[in-house]
Amino acid sequence: MKVTAIWVYPIKALRGISLHNAHLGPQGIKYDRRFMLWRVGEDGGLSKVQLDRYPECSRFAPEIVGDEIHVRYQPPRDPLVPPCPEQSVVLRVPLDPDVSRLDRQVLNLHQGMVNGYRMGAAYDEWFTACFGFPTVLVYIGDERRPVLGTFSPRAQPVTPPPTQQGWLSYLYSFIWGGAQRQSEPEPDWLTFSDMAAYLVASEKSLRNVNARLTSGGGPVDIVRFRPNIVVDGEGEGDEFDEDFWAELSIRGRPALAMTKMCNRCTSLNVDYDTGRFGEGEKGMVLKRLMSDRRVDKGSKWTPVFGKYGFLVDGLDGLDVAVGDEVAVTKRTSERPVWDWQYKDKSIARFYRYA
């Protein structure tokens, strides 16, 4: 199995940037989802801007140039908003802004709270003009969002204990800590990624999705699924074998602990050419998966495609490139169960620093 694509999304919800090689860190690919857009309500409150509600996000094309993100707005043939001068301007966003003079903003993304930094009027005005509604751009800086539920591999065992280790000693080390757990690092944390540092998708499974659609709408591209790492899936099991992956090695080295399946939403139905939800087959991707891909007992009404992951224990970083060999080195016998109650406001919290 090989890596066939790498994607980074510096500004959440906008188009991704295809990379030939990248550095994998504990919080994801370098620069992934460090910025996020929020809509300003009439009362001044902020609501997240994401593809499942704002398909026009697909018409913003970023690229990394030196130490900046250059964002271009690409109006579709059938305009989404009235033309304005800002639509022909390239917005330049520093990859590492100086936060010393930026205003702070408390944000809640899927009940993971964080104190972000508002980038300022120049950025807000550009996005507001292109979207057609009041918008603010926020940078996460060095702040951290907590990982809730058991999405982090540090929150759950993924394999039985070694045969030479008894169950009692294994349970003692996991539940009570034991000598090893006393020296564990601080808990995993996130930037503006939804629930995990990485999302891995398989081209073999994508072929299954496309086989469900008629040829009239054309094939569905992997970009609709917004993965970070794409593998060809060859040499493994059937389509959707990734449901049972627990660990992936890259170039022979354990790299990614795979924890939860990715439950999908209406963002799969976005037509990137029009900036709207697709018509006909282009708008039926989610429905086509509903028939047999609602396999997560923790979220039984949503279909699954792809697998979430984090770096394995003891790995601070790894360089990866398209073409690298990937192997499944650990599996689970059953599919994991979603347990991030992202609609339950009572569990909202900030990251607990060590």
C-alpha positions as MATLAB code, in Angstrom:
seq = 'MKVTAIWVYPIKALRGISLHNAHLGPQGIKYDRRFMLWRVGEDGGLSKVQLDRYPECSRFAPEIVGDEIHVRYQPPRDPLVPPCPEQSVVLRVPLDPDVSRLDRQVLNLHQGMVNGYRMGAAYDEWFTACFGFPTVLVYIGDERRPVLGTFSPRAQPVTPPPTQQGWLSYLYSFIWGGAQRQSEPEPDWLTFSDMAAYLVASEKSLRNVNARLTSGGGPVDIVRFRPNIVVDGEGEGDEFDEDFWAELSIRGRPALAMTKMCNRCTSLNVDYDTGRFGEGEKGMVLKRLMSDRRVDKGSKWTPVFGKYGFLVDGLDGLDVAVGDEVAVTKRTSERPVWDWQYKDKSIARFYRYA';
ca = [
       0.000    0.000    0.000;
       1.310    3.468   -0.859;
       0.616    7.109   -0.063;
      -1.056    8.586   -3.158;
      -1.901   12.096   -1.930;
      -1.259   14.495    0.961;
      -3.540   17.436    1.754;
      -3.262   20.371    4.123;
      -5.985   22.909    4.950;
      -4.377   26.013    6.502;
      -7.757   27.798    6.692;
     -10.445   25.387    7.801;
     -13.338   24.786    5.356;
     -11.586   26.350    2.354;
     -10.088   24.207   -0.394;
      -7.127   22.072    0.522;
      -3.577   22.341   -0.784;
      -2.062   19.264   -2.412;
       1.479   18.456   -1.248;
       4.111   16.054   -2.527;
       5.729   15.761    0.887;
       4.911   17.004    4.383;
       5.962   16.885    8.002;
       3.593   15.040   10.324;
       3.434   16.490   13.826;
       1.346   15.670   16.914;
      -1.374   18.133   15.855;
      -1.407   17.191   12.182;
       0.416   18.198    9.024;
       2.378   21.410    9.501;
       0.065   24.479    9.262;
      -3.084   22.354    9.048;
      -6.216   24.204   10.210;
      -4.416   26.934   12.121;
      -7.012   29.457   10.912;
     -10.800   29.350   10.889;
     -13.678   31.512    9.678;
     -16.691   32.464   11.768;
     -19.927   34.182   10.794;
     -20.994   37.153   12.915;
     -24.662   37.061   13.910;
     -26.946   40.034   14.431;
     -26.326   39.757   18.172;
     -22.540   39.711   17.659;
     -22.271   35.994   18.390;
     -20.105   33.760   16.232;
     -21.089   30.568   14.416;
     -18.629   28.312   12.611;
     -18.243   28.514    8.839;
     -17.994   24.979    7.449;
     -18.753   23.322    4.122;
     -21.878   21.507    5.295;
     -23.572   24.885    5.824;
     -21.602   27.125    3.487;
     -20.764   25.291    0.244;
     -19.377   28.558   -1.138;
     -16.225   27.821    0.899;
     -15.263   25.565   -2.004;
     -14.647   28.629   -4.212;
     -11.735   29.902   -2.090;
      -8.361   28.555   -3.279;
      -5.391   28.967   -0.904;
      -1.738   28.266   -1.585;
       1.357   28.551    0.581;
       3.889   31.010   -0.829;
       6.959   31.541    1.323;
       5.751   32.485    4.790;
       2.239   33.433    3.673;
      -1.052   31.879    2.661;
      -2.356   33.435   -0.558;
      -6.128   33.111   -0.865;
      -7.973   33.679   -4.149;
     -11.717   33.859   -4.484;
     -12.940   32.193   -7.664;
     -16.472   33.331   -8.547;
     -18.412   30.541  -10.268;
     -20.047   31.049  -13.653;
     -23.361   31.634  -11.878;
     -22.280   34.195   -9.225;
     -23.014   33.533   -5.582;
     -22.774   37.197   -4.545;
     -22.692   40.477   -6.501;
     -19.258   41.251   -8.006;
     -17.006   43.532   -5.951;
     -13.353   44.673   -6.166;
     -12.239   42.386   -3.332;
     -13.028   39.321   -5.436;
     -10.074   40.072   -7.699;
      -7.650   40.772   -4.829;
      -5.323   38.060   -3.501;
      -5.521   38.011    0.291;
      -2.160   37.438    1.954;
      -2.262   35.849    5.399;
       0.951   35.346    7.400;
       1.495   31.723    8.376;
       2.831   32.770   11.783;
       1.156   36.056   12.754;
       2.434   38.267   15.561;
      -0.342   37.837   18.127;
       0.866   40.489   20.559;
      -1.604   43.098   19.250;
      -4.471   40.824   18.258;
      -7.748   40.692   20.159;
      -8.676   37.448   21.880;
     -11.856   35.534   21.115;
     -13.393   32.636   23.045;
     -14.534   29.946   20.583;
     -16.439   26.691   20.871;
     -15.820   24.137   18.127;
     -17.610   20.828   18.766;
     -17.485   21.542   22.538;
     -13.696   21.922   22.426;
     -13.158   25.437   23.770;
     -10.219   27.658   22.879;
      -9.091   31.269   23.182;
      -8.209   32.312   19.635;
      -6.888   35.508   18.050;
      -8.932   37.677   15.690;
      -6.774   38.581   12.711;
      -8.286   42.018   12.245;
     -10.408   44.233   10.031;
      -8.470   43.896    6.760;
      -8.951   40.129    6.690;
     -12.532   40.266    7.962;
     -13.555   42.824    5.332;
     -12.118   40.758    2.483;
     -13.918   37.581    3.515;
     -17.108   39.527    4.269;
     -17.100   40.975    0.746;
     -16.560   37.561   -0.850;
     -19.053   35.651    1.278;
     -21.688   38.376    1.383;
     -22.182   38.164    5.158;
     -20.140   39.424    8.162;
     -17.170   37.122    8.647;
     -14.111   37.079   10.912;
     -10.830   35.209   10.489;
      -9.393   33.688   13.671;
      -5.923   32.251   14.333;
      -5.334   29.628   17.011;
      -1.675   30.501   17.708;
      -0.247   28.416   20.540;
      -3.653   27.752   22.076;
      -5.035   24.239   22.317;
      -8.388   22.503   21.958;
      -9.053   19.369   24.014;
      -9.665   15.946   22.512;
     -12.943   14.687   23.944;
     -14.267   11.152   24.246;
     -11.822    8.366   23.437;
     -10.672    9.760   20.095;
      -7.117   10.023   21.394;
      -5.146    6.747   21.391;
      -3.947    7.681   24.844;
      -7.539    7.293   26.064;
      -8.120    3.656   25.081;
      -6.271    0.359   24.560;
      -6.400   -0.841   20.956;
      -4.914   -4.332   21.236;
      -4.924   -7.141   23.806;
      -1.933   -7.342   26.148;
       1.130   -9.284   25.035;
       0.892  -12.998   25.814;
       3.721  -12.747   28.312;
       1.821  -10.095   30.309;
      -1.061  -11.202   32.513;
      -4.451   -9.544   32.291;
      -4.294   -8.318   35.903;
      -1.008   -6.487   35.406;
      -2.249   -5.109   32.079;
      -5.463   -3.747   33.599;
      -3.508   -2.330   36.526;
      -1.190   -0.436   34.181;
      -4.071    0.917   32.096;
      -6.622    1.802   34.809;
      -4.407    2.740   37.743;
      -1.406    4.056   35.932;
       1.433    1.776   36.931;
       5.048    2.818   36.636;
       4.863    3.544   32.912;
       1.753    5.713   32.985;
       3.211    7.992   35.669;
       5.647    9.365   33.083;
       3.130    9.803   30.251;
       3.173   13.120   28.373;
       0.380   15.668   28.613;
      -2.892   14.784   26.854;
      -3.302   15.121   23.109;
      -4.717   18.392   21.826;
      -5.987   19.882   18.574;
      -5.910   23.043   16.491;
      -9.126   23.696   14.509;
      -9.284   20.101   13.245;
     -12.670   18.627   14.048;
     -11.933   15.630   16.268;
      -8.451   14.306   15.485;
      -5.079   15.325   14.113;
      -5.345   13.252   10.915;
      -7.931   11.837    8.542;
      -6.842    8.945    6.331;
      -8.848    7.825    3.286;
      -8.497    4.955    0.839;
      -8.779    5.113   -2.949;
     -10.087    1.549   -2.953;
     -13.051    2.682   -0.857;
     -13.529    5.720   -3.099;
     -13.941    3.388   -6.064;
     -16.758    1.702   -4.173;
     -18.461    5.077   -3.720;
     -18.147    5.914   -7.408;
     -19.574    2.537   -8.377;
     -22.788    3.594   -6.631;
     -23.215    6.604   -8.918;
     -24.255    6.737  -12.548;
     -21.794    8.076  -15.085;
     -23.908   11.171  -15.718;
     -22.488   13.098  -12.778;
     -18.885   12.080  -13.337;
     -16.642   10.444  -10.714;
     -16.446   11.825   -7.188;
     -12.997   13.169   -6.397;
     -11.300   12.401   -3.079;
     -11.207   16.153   -2.347;
     -14.861   15.992   -1.283;
     -13.845   13.802    1.654;
     -11.160   16.285    2.807;
      -8.516   13.772    3.942;
      -4.990   14.561    5.073;
      -3.431   11.342    3.794;
      -4.742    9.186    0.958;
      -3.566    5.606    0.423;
      -4.341    3.344   -2.514;
      -5.623    0.554   -0.254;
      -4.035   -2.128   -2.416;
      -2.747   -5.227   -0.706;
      -5.208   -4.929    2.186;
      -8.717   -6.329    2.542;
     -11.955   -5.380    0.837;
     -13.275   -1.857    0.394;
     -13.681   -0.030    3.709;
     -11.083   -2.275    5.347;
      -9.877    0.899    7.067;
     -12.779    0.577    9.510;
     -10.622   -1.992   11.316;
      -7.179   -0.375   11.051;
      -5.629    0.398   14.436;
      -2.088    1.387   13.428;
      -0.347    2.358   10.207;
       3.392    2.214    9.599;
       5.074    4.451    7.047;
       8.348    3.274    5.491;
       8.453    0.486    8.078;
       8.061    2.736   11.102;
       4.913    2.815   13.289;
       3.390    6.220   12.572;
      -0.367    6.650   13.021;
      -2.647    5.260   15.696;
      -6.074    4.986   14.076;
      -8.879    5.477   16.551;
     -12.329    6.372   15.181;
     -14.223    6.214   11.923;
     -15.177    9.496   10.274;
     -18.930   10.076   10.195;
     -19.883   12.115    7.162;
     -22.225   15.056    6.590;
     -23.755   17.005    3.694;
     -20.358   18.483    2.799;
     -19.983   15.393    0.564;
     -22.716   16.827   -1.654;
     -20.940   20.126   -2.373;
     -20.230   20.835   -6.031;
     -16.817   22.525   -6.012;
     -17.414   23.906   -9.503;
     -20.508   25.901   -8.545;
     -20.008   26.590   -4.836;
     -23.447   25.146   -4.198;
     -24.860   21.793   -3.198;
     -24.760   19.536   -6.230;
     -27.689   18.739   -8.430;
     -28.580   15.231   -9.564;
     -25.893   12.645   -8.883;
     -23.469   15.316   -7.659;
     -25.773   15.949   -4.729;
     -26.452   12.284   -3.932;
     -23.110   11.123   -2.500;
     -24.234   11.143    1.129;
     -27.496    9.373    0.282;
     -25.698    6.648   -1.670;
     -23.585    5.869    1.399;
     -26.587    5.741    3.727;
     -27.709    2.318    2.494;
     -24.930    0.242    4.051;
     -22.300    2.558    5.555;
     -24.130    3.504    8.749;
     -21.875    1.140   10.647;
     -20.927    3.235   13.687;
     -23.062    2.268   16.696;
     -22.263    5.580   18.331;
     -23.642    7.627   15.438;
     -26.114    5.315   13.749;
     -27.720    7.892   11.444;
     -24.564    8.966    9.618;
     -22.499    6.958    7.090;
     -18.781    6.369    7.527;
     -15.866    7.059    5.185;
     -12.250    7.323    6.344;
     -10.463    6.911    9.653;
      -9.194    9.410   12.233;
      -5.710    9.137   13.704;
      -2.912   10.571   15.825;
       0.819    9.993   15.964;
       1.747    6.844   17.869;
       3.297    7.008   21.326;
       6.908    8.124   21.335;
       6.791    9.716   17.877;
       7.199   13.506   17.849;
       7.211   13.873   14.073;
       7.754   12.162   10.755;
       8.362   13.255    7.175;
       6.107   11.619    4.596;
       5.952   11.812    0.796;
       3.699   10.620   -1.981;
       4.842    7.122   -2.929;
       5.905    6.101    0.582;
       5.075    2.541    1.579;
       2.280    2.152    4.130;
       1.363   -1.002    6.050;
      -1.373   -1.904    8.516;
       0.523   -3.114   11.579;
      -2.357   -3.358   14.062;
      -6.053   -4.098   13.633;
      -9.196   -4.191   15.707;
     -11.647   -7.067   15.524;
     -14.643   -4.724   15.829;
     -15.357   -1.258   14.545;
     -14.727    1.555   17.071;
     -17.680    3.475   18.492;
     -18.084    7.241   18.213;
     -18.290    8.860   21.666;
     -17.626   12.583   21.114;
     -20.925   14.184   22.117;
     -20.331   17.264   20.025;
     -23.935   18.491   20.402;
     -23.884   18.308   24.203;
     -22.997   21.807   25.419;
     -22.720   20.580   29.008;
     -19.384   18.866   28.210;
     -17.773   21.940   26.614;
     -14.378   22.695   28.138;
     -10.942   24.157   27.547;
      -7.774   22.095   27.313;
      -6.416   21.146   30.716;
      -2.775   22.047   30.728;
      -0.333   19.823   32.584;
];
